[in-house]
PDB file of C-alpha atoms in Angstrom:
ATOM      1  CA  MET A   1      -1.928  28.913 -13.606  1.00 45.00           C
ATOM      2  CA  LEU A   2      -1.904  27.678 -17.204  1.00 48.00           C
ATOM      3  CA  ASN A   3      -4.485  30.284 -18.220  1.00 51.00           C
ATOM      4  CA  CYS A   4      -1.935  33.071 -17.712  1.00 51.00           C
ATOM      5  CA  LEU A   5       0.595  31.588 -20.153  1.00 52.00           C
ATOM      6  CA  MET A   6       1.192  33.014 -23.597  1.00 54.00           C
ATOM      7  CA  THR A   7      -0.543  31.375 -26.565  1.00 56.00           C
ATOM      8  CA  GLU A   8       1.620  32.750 -29.383  1.00 59.00           C
ATOM      9  CA  LYS A   9       5.136  32.277 -28.024  1.00 60.00           C
ATOM     10  CA  ARG A  10       7.062  30.038 -25.685  1.00 57.00           C
ATOM     11  CA  SER A  11       7.225  31.375 -22.152  1.00 55.00           C
ATOM     12  CA  SER A  12       9.276  30.697 -19.063  1.00 55.00           C
ATOM     13  CA  ILE A  13       7.054  29.605 -16.215  1.00 47.00           C
ATOM     14  CA  LEU A  14       9.406  28.667 -13.443  1.00 48.00           C
ATOM     15  CA  THR A  15      12.846  29.573 -12.227  1.00 48.00           C
ATOM     16  CA  CYS A  16      13.674  28.040  -8.899  1.00 50.00           C
ATOM     17  CA  GLU A  17      16.792  27.822  -6.815  1.00 50.00           C
ATOM     18  CA  LYS A  18      17.482  25.958  -3.624  1.00 53.00           C
ATOM     19  CA  TYR A  19      19.069  28.009  -0.899  1.00 54.00           C
ATOM     20  CA  ARG A  20      20.846  26.913   2.260  1.00 57.00           C
ATOM     21  CA  GLN A  21      18.503  26.176   5.099  1.00 61.00           C
ATOM     22  CA  LYS A  22      18.846  27.834   8.460  1.00 64.00           C
ATOM     23  CA  GLN A  23      21.394  26.121  10.653  1.00 60.00           C
ATOM     24  CA  ILE A  24      19.666  23.967  13.281  1.00 65.00           C
ATOM     25  CA  LYS A  25      22.581  22.435  15.166  1.00 65.00           C
ATOM     26  CA  LYS A  26      25.935  23.910  16.045  1.00 72.00           C
ATOM     27  CA  ASN A  27      29.142  22.346  14.746  1.00 73.00           C
ATOM     28  CA  VAL A  28      27.459  20.899  11.690  1.00 69.00           C
ATOM     29  CA  MET A  29      28.858  21.315   8.216  1.00 68.00           C
ATOM     30  CA  GLN A  30      26.251  21.697   5.504  1.00 65.00           C
ATOM     31  CA  VAL A  31      26.957  21.309   1.820  1.00 67.00           C
ATOM     32  CA  THR A  32      24.397  22.953  -0.390  1.00 63.00           C
ATOM     33  CA  MET A  33      24.129  22.775  -4.139  1.00 62.00           C
ATOM     34  CA  GLN A  34      22.404  25.514  -6.057  1.00 59.00           C
ATOM     35  CA  HIS A  35      20.385  24.671  -9.144  1.00 56.00           C
ATOM     36  CA  ALA A  36      18.448  26.854 -11.506  1.00 55.00           C
ATOM     37  CA  LEU A  37      15.680  25.149 -13.421  1.00 56.00           C
ATOM     38  CA  LYS A  38      13.916  26.752 -16.310  1.00 61.00           C
ATOM     39  CA  LEU A  39      10.789  25.192 -17.669  1.00 65.00           C
ATOM     40  CA  PHE A  40       9.200  26.409 -20.865  1.00 67.00           C
ATOM     41  CA  TRP A  41       5.617  26.205 -21.969  1.00 70.00           C
ATOM     42  CA  ARG A  42       5.205  25.704 -25.696  1.00 74.00           C
ATOM     43  CA  PRO A  43       1.599  26.390 -26.718  1.00 76.00           C
ATOM     44  CA  LYS A  44      -0.066  24.094 -29.221  1.00 78.00           C
ATOM     45  CA  ALA A  45      -0.234  26.991 -31.719  1.00 78.00           C
ATOM     46  CA  ILE A  46       3.574  27.003 -32.093  1.00 78.00           C
ATOM     47  CA  GLU A  47       4.414  23.303 -31.840  1.00 78.00           C
ATOM     48  CA  LEU A  48       7.248  22.188 -34.071  1.00 75.00           C
ATOM     49  CA  GLU A  49       6.670  19.907 -37.056  1.00 70.00           C
ATOM     50  CA  ASP A  50       6.878  16.126 -36.686  1.00 62.00           C
ATOM     51  CA  ASP A  51      10.686  16.077 -36.907  1.00 64.00           C
ATOM     52  CA  GLY A  52      10.925  18.487 -33.951  1.00 64.00           C
ATOM     53  CA  VAL A  53      13.828  20.370 -35.541  1.00 69.00           C
ATOM     54  CA  MET A  54      13.861  24.152 -35.264  1.00 74.00           C
ATOM     55  CA  SER A  55      15.090  26.226 -38.194  1.00 77.00           C
ATOM     56  CA  TYR A  56      17.647  28.650 -36.777  1.00 82.00           C
ATOM     57  CA  GLU A  57      18.000  30.493 -40.088  1.00 81.00           C
ATOM     58  CA  LYS A  58      15.255  32.816 -38.795  1.00 84.00           C
ATOM     59  CA  VAL A  59      17.680  34.253 -36.236  1.00 92.00           C
ATOM     60  CA  GLU A  60      19.169  37.363 -37.830  1.00 94.00           C
ATOM     61  CA  ILE A  61      22.840  37.909 -36.985  1.00 94.00           C
ATOM     62  CA  ILE A  62      24.363  41.389 -37.298  1.00 94.00           C
ATOM     63  CA  ARG A  63      27.987  42.403 -36.766  1.00 91.00           C
ATOM     64  CA  ARG A  64      28.025  45.811 -35.069  1.00 89.00           C
ATOM     65  CA  ASN A  65      30.492  48.722 -35.286  1.00 87.00           C
ATOM     66  CA  ASP A  66      32.240  47.776 -32.031  1.00 86.00           C
ATOM     67  CA  GLY A  67      32.789  44.194 -33.221  1.00 84.00           C
ATOM     68  CA  SER A  68      30.059  42.703 -31.048  1.00 88.00           C
ATOM     69  CA  ILE A  69      27.358  40.485 -32.517  1.00 91.00           C
ATOM     70  CA  ARG A  70      23.600  41.062 -32.243  1.00 94.00           C
ATOM     71  CA  PHE A  71      21.204  38.125 -32.467  1.00 95.00           C
ATOM     72  CA  ASN A  72      17.673  39.125 -33.521  1.00 95.00           C
ATOM     73  CA  ASN A  73      15.241  36.336 -32.666  1.00 93.00           C
ATOM     74  CA  LYS A  74      12.274  36.556 -35.036  1.00 90.00           C
ATOM     75  CA  MET A  75      10.735  33.328 -33.784  1.00 87.00           C
ATOM     76  CA  PRO A  76       8.240  32.554 -30.985  1.00 86.00           C
ATOM     77  CA  TYR A  77      10.845  30.298 -29.305  1.00 84.00           C
ATOM     78  CA  HIS A  78      13.665  30.943 -26.838  1.00 86.00           C
ATOM     79  CA  VAL A  79      16.994  30.502 -28.623  1.00 88.00           C
ATOM     80  CA  THR A  80      20.048  29.413 -26.637  1.00 89.00           C
ATOM     81  CA  LEU A  81      23.537  29.864 -28.055  1.00 90.00           C
ATOM     82  CA  GLY A  82      25.967  27.396 -26.518  1.00 89.00           C
ATOM     83  CA  TYR A  83      28.897  28.157 -28.793  1.00 90.00           C
ATOM     84  CA  ILE A  84      30.256  31.235 -30.537  1.00 90.00           C
ATOM     85  CA  GLY A  85      33.785  30.835 -31.815  1.00 89.00           C
ATOM     86  CA  THR A  86      36.283  29.789 -34.437  1.00 89.00           C
ATOM     87  CA  ASN A  87      38.271  26.593 -34.967  1.00 85.00           C
ATOM     88  CA  GLY A  88      36.608  24.883 -31.993  1.00 83.00           C
ATOM     89  CA  ILE A  89      37.664  27.616 -29.545  1.00 84.00           C
ATOM     90  CA  THR A  90      34.695  29.322 -27.894  1.00 86.00           C
ATOM     91  CA  MET A  91      34.516  33.037 -27.160  1.00 85.00           C
ATOM     92  CA  LEU A  92      31.810  32.561 -24.517  1.00 80.00           C
ATOM     93  CA  PRO A  93      33.300  32.913 -21.032  1.00 76.00           C
ATOM     94  CA  GLN A  94      33.664  29.623 -19.120  1.00 72.00           C
ATOM     95  CA  THR A  95      30.477  27.578 -19.465  1.00 68.00           C
ATOM     96  CA  GLN A  96      28.108  30.459 -20.130  1.00 80.00           C
ATOM     97  CA  SER A  97      25.516  30.534 -22.860  1.00 84.00           C
ATOM     98  CA  LEU A  98      23.467  33.324 -24.373  1.00 88.00           C
ATOM     99  CA  MET A  99      19.668  33.115 -24.395  1.00 88.00           C
ATOM    100  CA  VAL A 100      17.557  35.239 -26.715  1.00 91.00           C
ATOM    101  CA  THR A 101      13.886  35.502 -25.748  1.00 88.00           C
ATOM    102  CA  PRO A 102      11.142  35.357 -28.412  1.00 88.00           C
ATOM    103  CA  TYR A 103      10.855  38.389 -30.690  1.00 92.00           C
ATOM    104  CA  SER A 104      13.763  40.186 -29.051  1.00 95.00           C
ATOM    105  CA  HIS A 105      17.526  40.555 -29.433  1.00 96.00           C
ATOM    106  CA  ALA A 106      20.693  39.969 -27.440  1.00 94.00           C
ATOM    107  CA  ASP A 107      24.226  41.266 -27.934  1.00 92.00           C
ATOM    108  CA  THR A 108      27.499  39.540 -27.130  1.00 88.00           C
ATOM    109  CA  GLN A 109      29.426  41.067 -24.244  1.00 84.00           C
ATOM    110  CA  PHE A 110      32.758  40.540 -25.989  1.00 82.00           C
ATOM    111  CA  LYS A 111      34.006  42.682 -28.861  1.00 83.00           C
ATOM    112  CA  ASN A 112      36.190  42.186 -31.940  1.00 80.00           C
ATOM    113  CA  VAL A 113      34.470  39.061 -33.192  1.00 84.00           C
ATOM    114  CA  PRO A 114      36.073  38.097 -36.541  1.00 88.00           C
ATOM    115  CA  SER A 115      34.015  38.441 -39.724  1.00 89.00           C
ATOM    116  CA  ALA A 116      33.821  34.629 -40.127  1.00 93.00           C
ATOM    117  CA  PHE A 117      32.894  32.445 -37.143  1.00 93.00           C
ATOM    118  CA  GLN A 118      30.568  29.646 -36.041  1.00 92.00           C
ATOM    119  CA  VAL A 119      27.583  29.572 -33.721  1.00 93.00           C
ATOM    120  CA  GLY A 120      26.074  26.540 -32.024  1.00 92.00           C
ATOM    121  CA  TYR A 121      22.427  26.646 -30.996  1.00 91.00           C
ATOM    122  CA  ILE A 122      21.289  24.284 -28.241  1.00 87.00           C
ATOM    123  CA  ASN A 123      18.206  22.436 -29.443  1.00 80.00           C
ATOM    124  CA  ASP A 124      15.314  21.031 -27.390  1.00 75.00           C
ATOM    125  CA  PHE A 125      17.195  17.778 -26.897  1.00 75.00           C
ATOM    126  CA  GLY A 126      20.449  19.318 -25.638  1.00 80.00           C
ATOM    127  CA  GLY A 127      22.408  18.905 -28.882  1.00 84.00           C
ATOM    128  CA  LEU A 128      24.262  21.664 -30.714  1.00 87.00           C
ATOM    129  CA  SER A 129      23.241  22.745 -34.225  1.00 88.00           C
ATOM    130  CA  PHE A 130      26.246  24.474 -35.819  1.00 91.00           C
ATOM    131  CA  TYR A 131      26.089  27.250 -38.397  1.00 92.00           C
ATOM    132  CA  GLU A 132      28.831  29.034 -40.348  1.00 94.00           C
ATOM    133  CA  ILE A 133      28.527  32.828 -40.140  1.00 94.00           C
ATOM    134  CA  ASN A 134      30.136  35.264 -42.545  1.00 95.00           C
ATOM    135  CA  CYS A 135      29.747  39.019 -41.909  1.00 92.00           C
ATOM    136  CA  PRO A 136      31.467  40.855 -44.769  1.00 89.00           C
ATOM    137  CA  THR A 137      30.096  44.272 -43.754  1.00 87.00           C
ATOM    138  CA  VAL A 138      29.238  45.999 -40.485  1.00 86.00           C
ATOM    139  CA  ASN A 139      25.623  46.721 -39.422  1.00 87.00           C
ATOM    140  CA  ASN A 140      24.164  44.411 -42.070  1.00 86.00           C
ATOM    141  CA  SER A 141      22.747  40.920 -41.792  1.00 90.00           C
ATOM    142  CA  CYS A 142      25.396  38.201 -41.888  1.00 92.00           C
ATOM    143  CA  ASN A 143      25.343  35.256 -44.268  1.00 92.00           C
ATOM    144  CA  VAL A 144      24.318  32.056 -42.472  1.00 91.00           C
ATOM    145  CA  SER A 145      24.771  28.477 -43.654  1.00 90.00           C
ATOM    146  CA  VAL A 146      24.589  25.098 -41.967  1.00 88.00           C
ATOM    147  CA  ALA A 147      28.086  24.023 -40.901  1.00 87.00           C
ATOM    148  CA  LYS A 148      29.460  21.001 -42.703  1.00 82.00           C
ATOM    149  CA  ARG A 149      30.372  18.193 -40.354  1.00 69.00           C
ATOM    150  CA  ASP A 150      33.683  16.374 -40.579  1.00 62.00           C
ATOM    151  CA  LYS A 151      33.398  12.654 -41.211  1.00 49.00           C
TER     152      LYS A 151
END
């Protein structure tokens, strides 16, 4: 199985969900929880440096004509956005996140994103890395800087 995995980018190798089993007895209530697990294979060729911190500055962010945002992932890693918003208020619906596969792009489903906002990338350890985004013009790359943390 491992021979079929990519060697130059991280790949998803398993997505599994548990479904309700067939009812065996009558008058029995079953409670079933559904889980989706995603496991990623990171080849040795693209291992992170010793600190294990990914540099998200390589994700190009573009504000489009309709006000949506495009995230161009120029890295061999999956990038997960857990926060897009302003002043601590997220624009992502409910608890959703946005995943951008390696060397591809993803667009936000919502429109009219302001020209200045923040994004939070979920790192390998589950933490959020926040960045300040400023998009002064449409259809050009936005300015990205690491968000300053309040003390």
